[in-house]
Amino acid sequence: QDKGFIMTSFDEEKEILFLNFYDQNLQLKQEQFIEQKRTLGVFNLEHIFVWKESLVVLASLQYSGPQRNNLLFYRYDLPSLKLLESQKLLETKLAADLEIPYLYALSPDKQRLLLAGWEFLKSEEKARLSIRVFDEKLNLIHQKSDTLPYVNEKILIHDCKVDNLGNVYVIGD
């Protein structure tokens, strides 16, 4: 496969995320974009990584009216950047004035994908974390929503991990 790198850029006015694949000589080889035609939400790039010889883009679409946040999954072929699949993987509720980041992790053997997102409406409520684990074909292995023994404003999640069996570990204080 060609060696190279991916650069991203975002046109805020048009809400388009550009993906550009450059070869080792800094020559642009492919360009692809993700366009969100929904004007009711805010589009954010959450994570971008290589998984199973594909480029994976995780983006969120935040709706302020109904106070929900969708995590969108896009998988692209490398190096052509041809879209292989896209789908909504997770939906969480969010406070109107807070941006809720999603967490992700790959298992050491790269067979499991962990996605986690916050579910809450008020900072004084107990923190609630929604967790989903998928296999390499994006089949849902398990999902769980846990209420943590801490209020939202007092907790900070630093990282999350998933092992080869699909067990989930959350690190925070």
PDB file of N, CA and C in Angstrom, residues 84-123:
ATOM      1  N   LEU A  84     -16.531   3.445   2.338  1.00  0.00           N
ATOM      2  CA  LEU A  84     -16.934   2.047   2.393  1.00  0.00           C
ATOM      3  C   LEU A  84     -18.243   1.878   3.154  1.00  0.00           C
ATOM      4  N   GLU A  85     -18.409   2.656   4.227  1.00  0.00           N
ATOM      5  CA  GLU A  85     -19.645   2.587   5.007  1.00  0.00           C
ATOM      6  C   GLU A  85     -19.756   3.795   5.916  1.00  0.00           C
ATOM      7  N   SER A  86     -20.987   4.080   6.288  1.00  0.00           N
ATOM      8  CA  SER A  86     -21.243   5.142   7.265  1.00  0.00           C
ATOM      9  C   SER A  86     -22.519   4.801   8.008  1.00  0.00           C
ATOM     10  N   GLN A  87     -22.551   5.140   9.285  1.00  0.00           N
ATOM     11  CA  GLN A  87     -23.737   4.898  10.095  1.00  0.00           C
ATOM     12  C   GLN A  87     -23.675   5.659  11.395  1.00  0.00           C
ATOM     13  N   LYS A  88     -24.839   5.822  12.024  1.00  0.00           N
ATOM     14  CA  LYS A  88     -24.910   6.402  13.362  1.00  0.00           C
ATOM     15  C   LYS A  88     -24.687   5.269  14.347  1.00  0.00           C
ATOM     16  N   LEU A  89     -23.691   5.414  15.237  1.00  0.00           N
ATOM     17  CA  LEU A  89     -23.369   4.344  16.167  1.00  0.00           C
ATOM     18  C   LEU A  89     -23.886   4.582  17.575  1.00  0.00           C
ATOM     19  N   LEU A  90     -24.046   5.829  17.959  1.00  0.00           N
ATOM     20  CA  LEU A  90     -24.388   6.109  19.353  1.00  0.00           C
ATOM     21  C   LEU A  90     -25.112   7.434  19.419  1.00  0.00           C
ATOM     22  N   GLU A  91     -26.109   7.512  20.295  1.00  0.00           N
ATOM     23  CA  GLU A  91     -26.791   8.774  20.544  1.00  0.00           C
ATOM     24  C   GLU A  91     -26.817   9.011  22.043  1.00  0.00           C
ATOM     25  N   THR A  92     -26.437  10.206  22.452  1.00  0.00           N
ATOM     26  CA  THR A  92     -26.466  10.563  23.864  1.00  0.00           C
ATOM     27  C   THR A  92     -27.212  11.871  24.044  1.00  0.00           C
ATOM     28  N   LYS A  93     -27.677  12.086  25.254  1.00  0.00           N
ATOM     29  CA  LYS A  93     -28.306  13.354  25.589  1.00  0.00           C
ATOM     30  C   LYS A  93     -27.239  14.266  26.158  1.00  0.00           C
ATOM     31  N   LEU A  94     -27.417  15.554  26.011  1.00  0.00           N
ATOM     32  CA  LEU A  94     -26.406  16.478  26.499  1.00  0.00           C
ATOM     33  C   LEU A  94     -27.038  17.739  27.047  1.00  0.00           C
ATOM     34  N   ALA A  95     -26.312  18.401  27.895  1.00  0.00           N
ATOM     35  CA  ALA A  95     -26.751  19.691  28.416  1.00  0.00           C
ATOM     36  C   ALA A  95     -26.617  20.722  27.306  1.00  0.00           C
ATOM     37  N   ALA A  96     -27.530  21.661  27.269  1.00  0.00           N
ATOM     38  CA  ALA A  96     -27.563  22.647  26.185  1.00  0.00           C
ATOM     39  C   ALA A  96     -26.284  23.477  26.117  1.00  0.00           C
ATOM     40  N   ASP A  97     -25.624  23.702  27.258  1.00  0.00           N
ATOM     41  CA  ASP A  97     -24.454  24.580  27.272  1.00  0.00           C
ATOM     42  C   ASP A  97     -23.127  23.829  27.354  1.00  0.00           C
ATOM     43  N   LEU A  98     -23.143  22.509  27.193  1.00  0.00           N
ATOM     44  CA  LEU A  98     -21.916  21.731  27.318  1.00  0.00           C
ATOM     45  C   LEU A  98     -21.638  20.948  26.043  1.00  0.00           C
ATOM     46  N   GLU A  99     -20.365  20.838  25.708  1.00  0.00           N
ATOM     47  CA  GLU A  99     -19.952  19.983  24.591  1.00  0.00           C
ATOM     48  C   GLU A  99     -19.524  18.654  25.177  1.00  0.00           C
ATOM     49  N   ILE A 100     -20.096  17.579  24.693  1.00  0.00           N
ATOM     50  CA  ILE A 100     -19.847  16.263  25.259  1.00  0.00           C
ATOM     51  C   ILE A 100     -18.923  15.469  24.339  1.00  0.00           C
ATOM     52  N   PRO A 101     -17.703  15.225  24.763  1.00  0.00           N
ATOM     53  CA  PRO A 101     -16.807  14.445  23.910  1.00  0.00           C
ATOM     54  C   PRO A 101     -17.136  12.959  23.989  1.00  0.00           C
ATOM     55  N   TYR A 102     -16.850  12.268  22.921  1.00  0.00           N
ATOM     56  CA  TYR A 102     -16.955  10.821  22.901  1.00  0.00           C
ATOM     57  C   TYR A 102     -15.573  10.246  23.152  1.00  0.00           C
ATOM     58  N   LEU A 103     -15.545   9.082  23.738  1.00  0.00           N
ATOM     59  CA  LEU A 103     -14.295   8.369  23.966  1.00  0.00           C
ATOM     60  C   LEU A 103     -14.298   7.124  23.083  1.00  0.00           C
ATOM     61  N   TYR A 104     -13.136   6.737  22.609  1.00  0.00           N
ATOM     62  CA  TYR A 104     -13.038   5.492  21.856  1.00  0.00           C
ATOM     63  C   TYR A 104     -11.741   4.801  22.229  1.00  0.00           C
ATOM     64  N   ALA A 105     -11.692   3.486  21.987  1.00  0.00           N
ATOM     65  CA  ALA A 105     -10.473   2.711  22.189  1.00  0.00           C
ATOM     66  C   ALA A 105     -10.560   1.456  21.330  1.00  0.00           C
ATOM     67  N   LEU A 106      -9.407   0.988  20.894  1.00  0.00           N
ATOM     68  CA  LEU A 106      -9.295  -0.278  20.189  1.00  0.00           C
ATOM     69  C   LEU A 106      -8.637  -1.285  21.117  1.00  0.00           C
ATOM     70  N   SER A 107      -9.060  -2.533  21.041  1.00  0.00           N
ATOM     71  CA  SER A 107      -8.425  -3.577  21.844  1.00  0.00           C
ATOM     72  C   SER A 107      -7.005  -3.809  21.327  1.00  0.00           C
ATOM     73  N   PRO A 108      -6.132  -4.396  22.151  1.00  0.00           N
ATOM     74  CA  PRO A 108      -4.749  -4.640  21.713  1.00  0.00           C
ATOM     75  C   PRO A 108      -4.652  -5.467  20.429  1.00  0.00           C
ATOM     76  N   ASP A 109      -5.587  -6.410  20.215  1.00  0.00           N
ATOM     77  CA  ASP A 109      -5.549  -7.208  18.988  1.00  0.00           C
ATOM     78  C   ASP A 109      -6.314  -6.554  17.837  1.00  0.00           C
ATOM     79  N   LYS A 110      -6.837  -5.342  18.056  1.00  0.00           N
ATOM     80  CA  LYS A 110      -7.559  -4.551  17.045  1.00  0.00           C
ATOM     81  C   LYS A 110      -8.856  -5.213  16.567  1.00  0.00           C
ATOM     82  N   GLN A 111      -9.400  -6.133  17.370  1.00  0.00           N
ATOM     83  CA  GLN A 111     -10.642  -6.819  17.008  1.00  0.00           C
ATOM     84  C   GLN A 111     -11.874  -6.174  17.640  1.00  0.00           C
ATOM     85  N   ARG A 112     -11.688  -5.304  18.622  1.00  0.00           N
ATOM     86  CA  ARG A 112     -12.799  -4.681  19.339  1.00  0.00           C
ATOM     87  C   ARG A 112     -12.665  -3.168  19.292  1.00  0.00           C
ATOM     88  N   LEU A 113     -13.807  -2.504  19.110  1.00  0.00           N
ATOM     89  CA  LEU A 113     -13.879  -1.041  19.130  1.00  0.00           C
ATOM     90  C   LEU A 113     -14.820  -0.647  20.253  1.00  0.00           C
ATOM     91  N   LEU A 114     -14.319   0.160  21.173  1.00  0.00           N
ATOM     92  CA  LEU A 114     -15.115   0.676  22.286  1.00  0.00           C
ATOM     93  C   LEU A 114     -15.504   2.110  21.974  1.00  0.00           C
ATOM     94  N   LEU A 115     -16.780   2.426  22.133  1.00  0.00           N
ATOM     95  CA  LEU A 115     -17.276   3.797  22.035  1.00  0.00           C
ATOM     96  C   LEU A 115     -18.030   4.108  23.315  1.00  0.00           C
ATOM     97  N   ALA A 116     -17.753   5.276  23.859  1.00  0.00           N
ATOM     98  CA  ALA A 116     -18.433   5.687  25.085  1.00  0.00           C
ATOM     99  C   ALA A 116     -18.838   7.147  24.965  1.00  0.00           C
ATOM    100  N   GLY A 117     -19.961   7.490  25.570  1.00  0.00           N
ATOM    101  CA  GLY A 117     -20.447   8.866  25.548  1.00  0.00           C
ATOM    102  C   GLY A 117     -21.252   9.161  26.797  1.00  0.00           C
ATOM    103  N   TRP A 118     -21.271  10.418  27.186  1.00  0.00           N
ATOM    104  CA  TRP A 118     -22.007  10.856  28.368  1.00  0.00           C
ATOM    105  C   TRP A 118     -23.495  10.937  28.076  1.00  0.00           C
ATOM    106  N   GLU A 119     -24.290  10.666  29.081  1.00  0.00           N
ATOM    107  CA  GLU A 119     -25.739  10.849  29.018  1.00  0.00           C
ATOM    108  C   GLU A 119     -26.144  11.666  30.240  1.00  0.00           C
ATOM    109  N   PHE A 120     -26.347  12.946  30.065  1.00  0.00           N
ATOM    110  CA  PHE A 120     -26.852  13.731  31.183  1.00  0.00           C
ATOM    111  C   PHE A 120     -27.466  15.026  30.705  1.00  0.00           C
ATOM    112  N   LEU A 121     -28.239  15.624  31.559  1.00  0.00           N
ATOM    113  CA  LEU A 121     -28.881  16.885  31.235  1.00  0.00           C
ATOM    114  C   LEU A 121     -28.462  18.017  32.161  1.00  0.00           C
ATOM    115  N   LYS A 122     -28.141  17.710  33.405  1.00  0.00           N
ATOM    116  CA  LYS A 122     -27.794  18.760  34.357  1.00  0.00           C
ATOM    117  C   LYS A 122     -26.494  18.422  35.071  1.00  0.00           C
ATOM    118  N   SER A 123     -25.705  19.457  35.355  1.00  0.00           N
ATOM    119  CA  SER A 123     -24.396  19.224  35.976  1.00  0.00           C
ATOM    120  C   SER A 123     -24.504  18.692  37.396  1.00  0.00           C
TER     121      SER A 123
END
